[in-house]
Amino acid sequence: MEKTVRIYDSPEELAEAFARELASSFRNATEKGSVFTVALSGGSTPSALYSLLAEKYADSVNWKYIHFFWGDERCVPPDDPESNYGMAFDKFLGRIDIPPGNIHRIAGEGIPSVEALRYSGEILLNTRSFNGLPVFNHFILGMGEDGHIVSIFPSNREMFHSDKICDVAVHPVTGQKRITVTGKVINNSESVTFLVTGKSKAETVERIFMKDNGFPASDVMPYHGRLAWLLDKEAASKISGNGQC
Ligand code: 6PG
């Protein structure tokens, strides 16, 4: 597994750099006429990235080759302020010329157990497979202060190693139901990128980089793909510049 760590002066600089990198990946795929599949992160960190992709790259990418999925979704309607789809659509997907069929929304308003199964099928139908699991070209992850990724928390960490493609999780504090992609699918991706910013995450970043495997984020080790940690200076304040501690 190829792992890189890049540290940026600010969240804005990180978003600019990653938007540029993603747009380049999209263009490379479209030049080859091949579909490119992306699993988007939820939470607030990617908001600046999504806005930049719409503002700077809307007209320089042929979006008909790009398919967007989500790594997880809160069990709320799409117009709920909590909706990961709603945020990405408002900031990004609703502002580009992309075929509606390329946007693979998790129906947060559905019956969770039924939607987890349905979405598993939607992923399988719209991605290639390797070793019996779907392969995303790029899987974008955030990380919580407790080291959770998508909706795999320390309290349901076993879900990371589930044989299911998607499962129903429960937020340990709010009790909110979530639908989440599981860890084996994340690790089957061609490329996985963490976007982590802010001082509140610095200690967890340090512990993960010191090989503390006490977190779901510690389990993200792509089987055959690339792993990148994109951090701002605050989130990286307890690790050295080359990602060592
Ligand atoms: C979600 C996300 C979750 C998120 C982290 C970080 O649905 O909330 O998928 O895993 O990435 O909680 O969230 P922030 O970016 O808001 O810190």
CSV table of N, CA and C and ligand atoms in Angstrom, one decimal, residues 41-46 72-74 84 141-144 148-151 178 195 201, ligand 1:
chain,number,residue,atom,x,y,z
A,41,SER,N,-17.5,11.9,0.8
A,41,SER,CA,-17.5,11.9,2.3
A,41,SER,C,-18.7,12.8,2.7
A,42,GLY,N,-19.2,12.5,3.9
A,42,GLY,CA,-20.2,13.4,4.5
A,42,GLY,C,-19.5,14.4,5.5
A,43,GLY,N,-20.3,14.9,6.4
A,43,GLY,CA,-19.7,15.8,7.4
A,43,GLY,C,-19.5,17.2,6.7
A,44,SER,N,-18.8,18.1,7.5
A,44,SER,CA,-18.6,19.5,7.1
A,44,SER,C,-17.3,19.7,6.3
A,45,THR,N,-16.3,18.9,6.6
A,45,THR,CA,-14.9,19.2,6.0
A,45,THR,C,-15.0,19.3,4.5
A,46,PRO,N,-15.6,18.4,3.8
A,46,PRO,CA,-15.5,18.5,2.3
A,46,PRO,C,-16.3,19.7,1.7
A,72,ASP,N,-21.6,7.3,3.3
A,72,ASP,CA,-22.6,7.1,4.3
A,72,ASP,C,-23.7,8.2,4.2
A,73,GLU,N,-24.8,7.9,4.8
A,73,GLU,CA,-25.9,8.9,4.8
A,73,GLU,C,-26.6,8.8,6.1
A,74,ARG,N,-27.0,10.0,6.6
A,74,ARG,CA,-27.9,10.0,7.8
A,74,ARG,C,-29.3,9.6,7.3
A,84,ASN,N,-26.1,14.4,4.0
A,84,ASN,CA,-24.8,14.4,3.3
A,84,ASN,C,-25.1,14.7,1.8
A,141,LEU,N,-12.7,10.2,2.4
A,141,LEU,CA,-13.1,10.0,3.8
A,141,LEU,C,-12.9,11.3,4.7
A,142,GLY,N,-13.8,11.5,5.6
A,142,GLY,CA,-13.5,12.4,6.7
A,142,GLY,C,-13.1,11.5,7.9
A,143,MET,N,-12.9,12.2,9.0
A,143,MET,CA,-12.6,11.4,10.2
A,143,MET,C,-13.1,12.2,11.4
A,144,GLY,N,-13.9,11.5,12.3
A,144,GLY,CA,-14.3,12.2,13.5
A,144,GLY,C,-13.2,12.2,14.5
A,148,HIS,N,-13.7,7.8,14.0
A,148,HIS,CA,-14.7,7.2,13.1
A,148,HIS,C,-14.5,7.6,11.7
A,149,ILE,N,-14.9,6.7,10.8
A,149,ILE,CA,-15.0,7.0,9.4
A,149,ILE,C,-16.3,6.6,8.9
A,150,VAL,N,-16.8,7.2,7.8
A,150,VAL,CA,-18.2,7.0,7.3
A,150,VAL,C,-19.1,6.9,8.6
A,151,SER,N,-19.9,5.9,8.7
A,151,SER,CA,-20.6,5.8,10.0
A,151,SER,C,-20.2,4.5,10.8
A,178,ARG,N,-28.0,5.6,10.6
A,178,ARG,CA,-27.1,5.9,9.4
A,178,ARG,C,-27.1,4.7,8.5
A,195,LEU,N,-9.6,13.5,4.3
A,195,LEU,CA,-9.5,15.0,4.4
A,195,LEU,C,-9.8,15.3,5.9
A,201,LYS,N,-8.8,17.4,15.9
A,201,LYS,CA,-8.5,16.0,15.4
A,201,LYS,C,-7.0,15.7,15.6
B,1,6PG,C1,-20.8,11.8,8.3
B,1,6PG,C2,-19.4,11.5,7.8
B,1,6PG,C3,-18.4,11.3,8.9
B,1,6PG,C4,-17.6,12.5,8.8
B,1,6PG,C5,-16.8,12.7,10.1
B,1,6PG,C6,-16.0,14.1,10.1
B,1,6PG,O1,-21.8,11.4,7.8
B,1,6PG,O2,-20.8,12.6,9.3
B,1,6PG,O3,-19.4,10.6,6.9
B,1,6PG,O4,-17.7,10.2,8.8
B,1,6PG,O5,-16.7,12.4,7.7
B,1,6PG,O6,-17.7,12.7,11.2
B,1,6PG,O7,-17.0,15.1,10.0
B,1,6PG,P1,-16.6,16.6,9.9
B,1,6PG,O8,-16.0,16.8,8.6
B,1,6PG,O9,-17.9,17.4,10.1
B,1,6PG,O10,-15.6,16.9,11.0
